[in-house]
């Protein structure tokens, strides 16, 4: 800025009176008042709207401002106190556009239907049919009624214009004294959705209304029509203006330059055109005296639009490559051949084949290059880890189930982590939608998808937290997980009971399978001493067995005696005393 001279007191007062305040509606619901003279934010209007502000209109009384919002309400503001003067419900859906009548006593509001409000009573004065989509522009086309015989009440007999999004017709409405007619009296047809509309208000009966409509396709349509009642057919533009590049400098095809906005000058003959880039638009005054239906203005936009960048960004030096320099390029994995430099004396082989020769196959050429073909091919025909991310993005963009199945059905944890880490950020949300879709399928695929979900949430949590619409994006996934977790406790109880039942059944089967053991003894041995031979009870209990036992003993004793007598005869000890014999017995 240049040096500013000191202002006198009188000058300061004049500037304060003529402050140009720019009202800016925000997506949060507040309205900012910005001073274009001071170049700073003057005040902020809060507490009126709960949702996005769609339209802001100044009243003829400079301290009064009207705004409408997605919260279905219209608010009247006092800009001096920065407080809400009045607030009322404007529609059943969001109110998208406002327009104040020329006398300042009426207000047009529109969502899809159009309503005319009395600003004193805040009641609906008239209803109009409106459009199928949200109305984007509203403006009065006449200041005075065309029929001057009747007394003018400030609103009856006036025409106004409306345009809507995705609608290629601009409708003109007539405010009658009765409430019967609610439809449009005429319409203007354009090539695309209108984005900017400007008109010259007709003050005299015979003066036609001039209309300039800029469409989304970058064309400007001009209409000229005397508003004199009902017209059945849609009116076509009297002239269409386009801007294009000359098509020089190697590129012979001219390219269209979009027109962003247009406005009539005070003389109503010349137009101000705004075209080019939205960051650095070109504003040009054009006088239109021609009667041609289609005008194409040639403008060299490339020379005008040269966006300067910092020198530090573009300091890239290209290396000077000599004939002796060897340049290494990225090769195929497993390619470990030595670069053979051709001999200087030999001539280069010509690509032309002789008539008798056959063309070499690709395999032979690869063999000549010394590339191991088996190394290049990946085992099992599966892609390598580093290409999984590329495949995943391709599958998500083309919605190819075969590619997605190949990638998402992998079981290795490190491949899943590496793929999620290497995938671009813009593919995270589509991947989450695909995983949500597959989680709803059979449990086998759900168990695989959970691994991918875990990796996505751990590696891309910071990106996901920055998304404003994260809750609706992940709503279905959250509900799905909630419903599955709710049944977990019941399932675990059922699992426990079933486990107990199964173990009990298995135990009972094991008991039945064991063969019965015979409890009776095969051999009973009783040890009786000589002192206890007289016990009658035992003798009675096992009489037969004892008798047999005694007989056996007697036989044994007799045989023992015979053996001993034989031994004695051999040893010469036969003359023993009878006492000793009895002792031996």
PDB file of C-alpha atoms in Angstrom, residues 49 77 85 139 143 154 177 216 225 297 301 326 355 412 446 507 509 522 578:
ATOM      1  CA  UNK A  49     -29.775 -20.493  12.275  1.00  0.00           C
ATOM      2  CA  UNK A  77     -31.655  -9.325  11.563  1.00  0.00           C
ATOM      3  CA  UNK A  85     -35.342  -9.120  15.065  1.00  0.00           C
ATOM      4  CA  UNK A 139     -35.689 -11.612  -8.846  1.00  0.00           C
ATOM      5  CA  UNK A 143     -41.122  -2.201 -10.861  1.00  0.00           C
ATOM      6  CA  UNK A 154     -46.980  -2.008  -4.458  1.00  0.00           C
ATOM      7  CA  UNK A 177     -55.083  -9.732  -7.242  1.00  0.00           C
ATOM      8  CA  UNK A 216     -23.084 -24.294 -16.090  1.00  0.00           C
ATOM      9  CA  UNK A 225     -39.056  -9.907 -24.393  1.00  0.00           C
ATOM     10  CA  UNK A 297     -15.451 -14.240 -28.953  1.00  0.00           C
ATOM     11  CA  UNK A 301      -6.607 -16.743 -22.221  1.00  0.00           C
ATOM     12  CA  UNK A 326      25.639 -45.171 -18.863  1.00  0.00           C
ATOM     13  CA  UNK A 355      12.105 -63.466 -47.112  1.00  0.00           C
ATOM     14  CA  UNK A 412      -1.120 -63.408   5.716  1.00  0.00           C
ATOM     15  CA  UNK A 446     -16.355 -61.984   7.672  1.00  0.00           C
ATOM     16  CA  UNK A 507     -18.428 -89.573  29.399  1.00  0.00           C
ATOM     17  CA  UNK A 509     -20.664 -93.466  26.350  1.00  0.00           C
ATOM     18  CA  UNK A 522     -10.034-117.919  40.273  1.00  0.00           C
ATOM     19  CA  UNK A 578      14.141-144.732  67.566  1.00  0.00           C
TER      20      UNK A 578
END
